[in-house]
PDB file of C-alpha atoms in Angstrom:
ATOM      1  CA  UNK A   1     -11.698 -15.508 -16.992  1.00 67.00           C
ATOM      2  CA  UNK A   2     -10.562 -12.432 -18.023  1.00 89.00           C
ATOM      3  CA  UNK A   3      -9.241  -9.844 -15.495  1.00 90.00           C
ATOM      4  CA  UNK A   4     -10.861  -6.581 -14.572  1.00 92.00           C
ATOM      5  CA  UNK A   5      -7.416  -3.815 -14.599  1.00 95.00           C
ATOM      6  CA  UNK A   6      -7.815  -0.195 -13.070  1.00 97.00           C
ATOM      7  CA  UNK A   7      -4.813   0.712 -14.591  1.00 97.00           C
ATOM      8  CA  UNK A   8      -3.157   4.380 -13.486  1.00 98.00           C
ATOM      9  CA  UNK A   9      -0.471   5.591 -15.347  1.00 97.00           C
ATOM     10  CA  UNK A  10       1.587   8.332 -13.344  1.00 95.00           C
ATOM     11  CA  UNK A  11      -2.048   9.293 -11.296  1.00 98.00           C
ATOM     12  CA  UNK A  12      -3.084  12.541 -10.466  1.00 97.00           C
ATOM     13  CA  UNK A  13      -3.412  11.166  -6.775  1.00 98.00           C
ATOM     14  CA  UNK A  14      -2.497   7.943  -5.119  1.00 98.00           C
ATOM     15  CA  UNK A  15      -3.174   7.917  -1.396  1.00 98.00           C
ATOM     16  CA  UNK A  16      -3.727   5.723   1.881  1.00 98.00           C
ATOM     17  CA  UNK A  17      -6.219   6.885   3.895  1.00 98.00           C
ATOM     18  CA  UNK A  18      -8.955   5.956   6.546  1.00 97.00           C
ATOM     19  CA  UNK A  19     -12.176   5.992   7.251  1.00 96.00           C
ATOM     20  CA  UNK A  20     -13.765   5.851  11.203  1.00 93.00           C
ATOM     21  CA  UNK A  21     -11.888   6.044  14.793  1.00 90.00           C
ATOM     22  CA  UNK A  22      -8.765   4.565  15.976  1.00 85.00           C
ATOM     23  CA  UNK A  23      -9.329   1.359  16.956  1.00 83.00           C
ATOM     24  CA  UNK A  24     -12.344   0.726  14.744  1.00 90.00           C
ATOM     25  CA  UNK A  25     -10.342   2.170  11.295  1.00 94.00           C
ATOM     26  CA  UNK A  26     -10.846   1.034   7.616  1.00 97.00           C
ATOM     27  CA  UNK A  27      -7.590   1.398   5.228  1.00 98.00           C
ATOM     28  CA  UNK A  28      -8.304   1.996   1.578  1.00 99.00           C
ATOM     29  CA  UNK A  29      -5.628   2.361  -1.086  1.00 98.00           C
ATOM     30  CA  UNK A  30      -7.289   4.995  -3.826  1.00 99.00           C
ATOM     31  CA  UNK A  31      -6.325   5.997  -6.597  1.00 99.00           C
ATOM     32  CA  UNK A  32      -7.279   8.795  -8.983  1.00 98.00           C
ATOM     33  CA  UNK A  33      -7.032  10.466 -12.432  1.00 96.00           C
ATOM     34  CA  UNK A  34      -9.025  13.102 -13.909  1.00 92.00           C
ATOM     35  CA  UNK A  35     -12.829  11.990 -13.887  1.00 89.00           C
ATOM     36  CA  UNK A  36     -11.759   8.275 -12.556  1.00 96.00           C
ATOM     37  CA  UNK A  37     -11.292   6.872  -8.400  1.00 98.00           C
ATOM     38  CA  UNK A  38     -10.540   3.526  -7.819  1.00 98.00           C
ATOM     39  CA  UNK A  39     -10.387   2.510  -4.286  1.00 99.00           C
ATOM     40  CA  UNK A  40      -9.354  -0.981  -2.675  1.00 98.00           C
ATOM     41  CA  UNK A  41      -9.890  -1.721   0.951  1.00 98.00           C
ATOM     42  CA  UNK A  42      -7.006  -3.251   3.042  1.00 97.00           C
ATOM     43  CA  UNK A  43      -5.492  -3.945   6.711  1.00 96.00           C
ATOM     44  CA  UNK A  44      -3.281  -1.464   8.517  1.00 94.00           C
ATOM     45  CA  UNK A  45      -0.435  -3.800   8.464  1.00 94.00           C
ATOM     46  CA  UNK A  46      -0.783  -4.040   4.943  1.00 97.00           C
ATOM     47  CA  UNK A  47      -0.415  -0.709   4.279  1.00 97.00           C
ATOM     48  CA  UNK A  48       2.184  -0.328   6.728  1.00 96.00           C
ATOM     49  CA  UNK A  49       4.428  -3.512   4.712  1.00 97.00           C
ATOM     50  CA  UNK A  50       3.229  -1.390   1.134  1.00 98.00           C
ATOM     51  CA  UNK A  51       5.136   1.854   2.684  1.00 98.00           C
ATOM     52  CA  UNK A  52       7.945  -0.263   3.864  1.00 98.00           C
ATOM     53  CA  UNK A  53       8.762  -1.672   0.842  1.00 98.00           C
ATOM     54  CA  UNK A  54       8.270   1.636  -1.006  1.00 98.00           C
ATOM     55  CA  UNK A  55      10.661   3.270   1.175  1.00 97.00           C
ATOM     56  CA  UNK A  56      13.230   0.331   1.030  1.00 97.00           C
ATOM     57  CA  UNK A  57      12.739   0.307  -3.036  1.00 96.00           C
ATOM     58  CA  UNK A  58      13.868   3.971  -2.933  1.00 95.00           C
ATOM     59  CA  UNK A  59      16.635   3.670  -0.679  1.00 94.00           C
ATOM     60  CA  UNK A  60      18.007   1.026  -2.959  1.00 93.00           C
ATOM     61  CA  UNK A  61      17.111   2.952  -6.002  1.00 92.00           C
ATOM     62  CA  UNK A  62      19.524   6.430  -3.985  1.00 89.00           C
ATOM     63  CA  UNK A  63      22.598   3.842  -3.747  1.00 88.00           C
ATOM     64  CA  UNK A  64      22.510   2.217  -7.552  1.00 82.00           C
ATOM     65  CA  UNK A  65      25.582   3.464  -9.436  1.00 76.00           C
ATOM     66  CA  UNK A  66      24.674   4.974 -12.429  1.00 73.00           C
ATOM     67  CA  UNK A  67      21.090   5.583 -11.417  1.00 70.00           C
ATOM     68  CA  UNK A  68      19.773   8.382 -13.794  1.00 66.00           C
ATOM     69  CA  UNK A  69      16.787   8.853 -11.031  1.00 76.00           C
ATOM     70  CA  UNK A  70      17.008  11.826  -8.507  1.00 84.00           C
ATOM     71  CA  UNK A  71      14.876  10.189  -5.687  1.00 87.00           C
ATOM     72  CA  UNK A  72      14.208  12.642  -3.157  1.00 88.00           C
ATOM     73  CA  UNK A  73      14.792  12.139   0.646  1.00 87.00           C
ATOM     74  CA  UNK A  74      11.649  14.262   1.302  1.00 90.00           C
ATOM     75  CA  UNK A  75       8.567  14.778   0.218  1.00 91.00           C
ATOM     76  CA  UNK A  76       8.498  18.064  -2.428  1.00 90.00           C
ATOM     77  CA  UNK A  77       5.899  20.449  -0.749  1.00 93.00           C
ATOM     78  CA  UNK A  78       3.975  20.388  -3.943  1.00 94.00           C
ATOM     79  CA  UNK A  79       3.098  16.503  -3.597  1.00 95.00           C
ATOM     80  CA  UNK A  80       2.227  16.827   0.127  1.00 96.00           C
ATOM     81  CA  UNK A  81      -1.180  15.350   0.613  1.00 96.00           C
ATOM     82  CA  UNK A  82      -3.045  15.471   4.011  1.00 95.00           C
ATOM     83  CA  UNK A  83      -6.608  15.697   2.725  1.00 97.00           C
ATOM     84  CA  UNK A  84      -8.940  12.708   3.192  1.00 97.00           C
ATOM     85  CA  UNK A  85      -9.838  10.213   0.960  1.00 98.00           C
ATOM     86  CA  UNK A  86     -12.475  11.231  -2.363  1.00 97.00           C
ATOM     87  CA  UNK A  87     -15.937  10.375  -1.891  1.00 95.00           C
ATOM     88  CA  UNK A  88     -17.897   8.776  -2.694  1.00 93.00           C
ATOM     89  CA  UNK A  89     -15.316   5.933  -1.377  1.00 96.00           C
ATOM     90  CA  UNK A  90     -16.763   2.833  -3.090  1.00 96.00           C
ATOM     91  CA  UNK A  91     -14.839  -0.107  -2.523  1.00 97.00           C
ATOM     92  CA  UNK A  92     -13.783  -2.320  -5.572  1.00 98.00           C
ATOM     93  CA  UNK A  93     -12.491  -5.175  -3.338  1.00 97.00           C
ATOM     94  CA  UNK A  94     -10.544  -6.451  -0.356  1.00 97.00           C
ATOM     95  CA  UNK A  95      -6.473  -6.372  -1.153  1.00 97.00           C
ATOM     96  CA  UNK A  96      -5.199 -10.109  -0.261  1.00 95.00           C
ATOM     97  CA  UNK A  97      -1.947  -9.672  -2.143  1.00 94.00           C
ATOM     98  CA  UNK A  98       0.183  -6.629  -3.344  1.00 96.00           C
ATOM     99  CA  UNK A  99       3.230  -6.669  -5.481  1.00 96.00           C
ATOM    100  CA  UNK A 100       5.589  -4.084  -5.718  1.00 97.00           C
ATOM    101  CA  UNK A 101       8.020  -3.199  -8.632  1.00 97.00           C
ATOM    102  CA  UNK A 102      10.259  -1.020 -10.515  1.00 95.00           C
ATOM    103  CA  UNK A 103       9.783  -0.288 -13.993  1.00 95.00           C
ATOM    104  CA  UNK A 104      13.465   1.243 -15.461  1.00 91.00           C
ATOM    105  CA  UNK A 105      12.128   2.258 -18.598  1.00 92.00           C
ATOM    106  CA  UNK A 106       9.700   4.719 -17.329  1.00 93.00           C
ATOM    107  CA  UNK A 107      10.917   5.490 -13.943  1.00 92.00           C
ATOM    108  CA  UNK A 108       8.140   4.395 -11.859  1.00 96.00           C
ATOM    109  CA  UNK A 109       7.278   2.738  -9.118  1.00 98.00           C
ATOM    110  CA  UNK A 110       4.827   0.171 -10.149  1.00 98.00           C
ATOM    111  CA  UNK A 111       2.282  -1.488  -7.229  1.00 98.00           C
ATOM    112  CA  UNK A 112      -0.144  -4.054  -7.941  1.00 97.00           C
ATOM    113  CA  UNK A 113      -3.501  -4.986  -5.558  1.00 97.00           C
ATOM    114  CA  UNK A 114      -5.465  -7.839  -6.139  1.00 96.00           C
ATOM    115  CA  UNK A 115      -8.156  -9.233  -3.984  1.00 95.00           C
ATOM    116  CA  UNK A 116      -6.743 -13.031  -2.463  1.00 87.00           C
ATOM    117  CA  UNK A 117      -7.142 -15.459  -4.657  1.00 78.00           C
ATOM    118  CA  UNK A 118      -9.550 -18.665  -4.278  1.00 71.00           C
ATOM    119  CA  UNK A 119      -7.575 -21.731  -4.432  1.00 59.00           C
ATOM    120  CA  UNK A 120      -8.432 -25.098  -3.288  1.00 60.00           C
ATOM    121  CA  UNK A 121      -5.720 -26.712  -0.575  1.00 56.00           C
ATOM    122  CA  UNK A 122      -4.615 -29.188  -2.871  1.00 60.00           C
ATOM    123  CA  UNK A 123      -3.505 -26.125  -5.280  1.00 56.00           C
ATOM    124  CA  UNK A 124      -1.300 -24.582  -2.725  1.00 53.00           C
ATOM    125  CA  UNK A 125       1.690 -25.843  -3.730  1.00 58.00           C
ATOM    126  CA  UNK A 126       1.603 -24.105  -7.002  1.00 57.00           C
ATOM    127  CA  UNK A 127       1.430 -20.562  -5.471  1.00 53.00           C
ATOM    128  CA  UNK A 128       5.290 -21.011  -4.526  1.00 56.00           C
ATOM    129  CA  UNK A 129       5.446 -20.720  -8.580  1.00 56.00           C
ATOM    130  CA  UNK A 130       3.755 -17.416  -8.860  1.00 52.00           C
ATOM    131  CA  UNK A 131       5.850 -14.766 -10.221  1.00 52.00           C
ATOM    132  CA  UNK A 132       3.552 -11.969 -10.533  1.00 53.00           C
ATOM    133  CA  UNK A 133      -0.726 -11.295  -9.643  1.00 53.00           C
ATOM    134  CA  UNK A 134      -1.060 -11.675 -13.738  1.00 53.00           C
ATOM    135  CA  UNK A 135       0.166 -15.638 -13.358  1.00 60.00           C
ATOM    136  CA  UNK A 136      -2.962 -16.110 -10.554  1.00 67.00           C
ATOM    137  CA  UNK A 137      -5.608 -14.243 -13.284  1.00 82.00           C
ATOM    138  CA  UNK A 138      -7.436 -12.345 -10.357  1.00 88.00           C
ATOM    139  CA  UNK A 139     -10.943 -11.099 -10.892  1.00 92.00           C
ATOM    140  CA  UNK A 140     -10.018  -7.464 -10.327  1.00 95.00           C
ATOM    141  CA  UNK A 141      -6.378  -5.433 -10.607  1.00 96.00           C
ATOM    142  CA  UNK A 142      -5.248  -2.507  -9.473  1.00 98.00           C
ATOM    143  CA  UNK A 143      -2.116  -1.264 -11.259  1.00 98.00           C
ATOM    144  CA  UNK A 144      -0.905   2.290 -10.054  1.00 99.00           C
ATOM    145  CA  UNK A 145       2.908   3.666 -11.704  1.00 99.00           C
ATOM    146  CA  UNK A 146       4.065   6.528 -10.115  1.00 98.00           C
ATOM    147  CA  UNK A 147       7.167   8.198 -10.160  1.00 96.00           C
ATOM    148  CA  UNK A 148       9.815   8.876  -7.305  1.00 95.00           C
ATOM    149  CA  UNK A 149       8.515  11.823  -6.124  1.00 96.00           C
ATOM    150  CA  UNK A 150       4.974  10.666  -5.536  1.00 97.00           C
ATOM    151  CA  UNK A 151       6.115   7.648  -4.145  1.00 97.00           C
ATOM    152  CA  UNK A 152       7.977   9.217  -1.830  1.00 97.00           C
ATOM    153  CA  UNK A 153       5.019  11.135  -1.027  1.00 98.00           C
ATOM    154  CA  UNK A 154       3.155   7.814  -0.538  1.00 98.00           C
ATOM    155  CA  UNK A 155       5.686   6.559   1.793  1.00 98.00           C
ATOM    156  CA  UNK A 156       5.415   9.220   4.127  1.00 97.00           C
ATOM    157  CA  UNK A 157       1.634   9.908   3.849  1.00 98.00           C
ATOM    158  CA  UNK A 158       0.456   5.997   4.831  1.00 98.00           C
ATOM    159  CA  UNK A 159       3.273   5.937   7.985  1.00 97.00           C
ATOM    160  CA  UNK A 160       1.452   9.211   9.242  1.00 96.00           C
ATOM    161  CA  UNK A 161      -2.174   7.669   8.729  1.00 96.00           C
ATOM    162  CA  UNK A 162      -0.657   4.287  10.331  1.00 94.00           C
ATOM    163  CA  UNK A 163       1.042   5.924  12.873  1.00 91.00           C
ATOM    164  CA  UNK A 164      -2.345   8.477  13.794  1.00 90.00           C
ATOM    165  CA  UNK A 165      -4.067   5.297  15.085  1.00 82.00           C
ATOM    166  CA  UNK A 166      -3.691   3.436  18.394  1.00 80.00           C
ATOM    167  CA  UNK A 167      -0.469   3.226  20.316  1.00 81.00           C
ATOM    168  CA  UNK A 168       1.202   0.370  19.775  1.00 80.00           C
ATOM    169  CA  UNK A 169       2.689  -2.118  22.503  1.00 84.00           C
ATOM    170  CA  UNK A 170       6.393  -1.866  22.794  1.00 84.00           C
ATOM    171  CA  UNK A 171       6.773  -5.441  23.956  1.00 85.00           C
ATOM    172  CA  UNK A 172       3.898  -7.639  22.135  1.00 85.00           C
ATOM    173  CA  UNK A 173       3.369  -4.774  19.104  1.00 78.00           C
ATOM    174  CA  UNK A 174      -0.160  -4.816  19.336  1.00 79.00           C
ATOM    175  CA  UNK A 175      -2.394  -1.934  19.222  1.00 80.00           C
ATOM    176  CA  UNK A 176      -3.876  -0.717  22.938  1.00 81.00           C
ATOM    177  CA  UNK A 177      -6.606   0.563  23.367  1.00 80.00           C
ATOM    178  CA  UNK A 178      -5.628   1.785  26.857  1.00 79.00           C
ATOM    179  CA  UNK A 179      -2.188   1.570  27.710  1.00 77.00           C
ATOM    180  CA  UNK A 180      -2.631   2.119  31.166  1.00 81.00           C
ATOM    181  CA  UNK A 181      -4.395  -0.719  31.227  1.00 82.00           C
ATOM    182  CA  UNK A 182      -3.210  -2.974  28.816  1.00 84.00           C
ATOM    183  CA  UNK A 183      -1.793  -6.724  29.482  1.00 84.00           C
ATOM    184  CA  UNK A 184       0.679  -7.757  27.427  1.00 82.00           C
ATOM    185  CA  UNK A 185       0.304 -11.248  26.591  1.00 73.00           C
ATOM    186  CA  UNK A 186       4.499 -11.308  26.168  1.00 67.00           C
ATOM    187  CA  UNK A 187       4.906  -9.738  29.609  1.00 58.00           C
ATOM    188  CA  UNK A 188       5.244 -12.605  31.715  1.00 53.00           C
ATOM    189  CA  UNK A 189       7.490 -14.594  29.447  1.00 49.00           C
TER     190      UNK A 189
END
């Protein structure tokens, strides 16, 4: 089977955004260049984990001795993107697997997203040996390569989008529909 790869090298836009009201939002990862837009859906937790991973990668790059890349502390003003997702919003697939990397040759953060692989129970042990998404040959693959300034903008926007939902319980860390009436499963432990 051949993988359909949606590749974006230096895209015009790469963002996480949502559709719907807090508590009933659908999260999307969206990349655009010129006249092409690709959107994939993912979970709120996946969005937050991806932003955290990119943030940690940028922090490591800042500390790397001899690193020729100037990693910004804050999003450069020209890269701030508070606009809604581009329409029409056509989901290519639902993300099951995300990978994050760094290409020192181009000084770009590399993000890959693919649907969850369909595997038989007896093949689960083989999944531990996967080095990259190309090893599992997904039906579709989103590959986005962005410079560090765009990566910082992606992190800041994604964290803002995630925080814009329902408040999180400080004890169980689950979203609360109403903080006044929330019953925490961990409060009686």
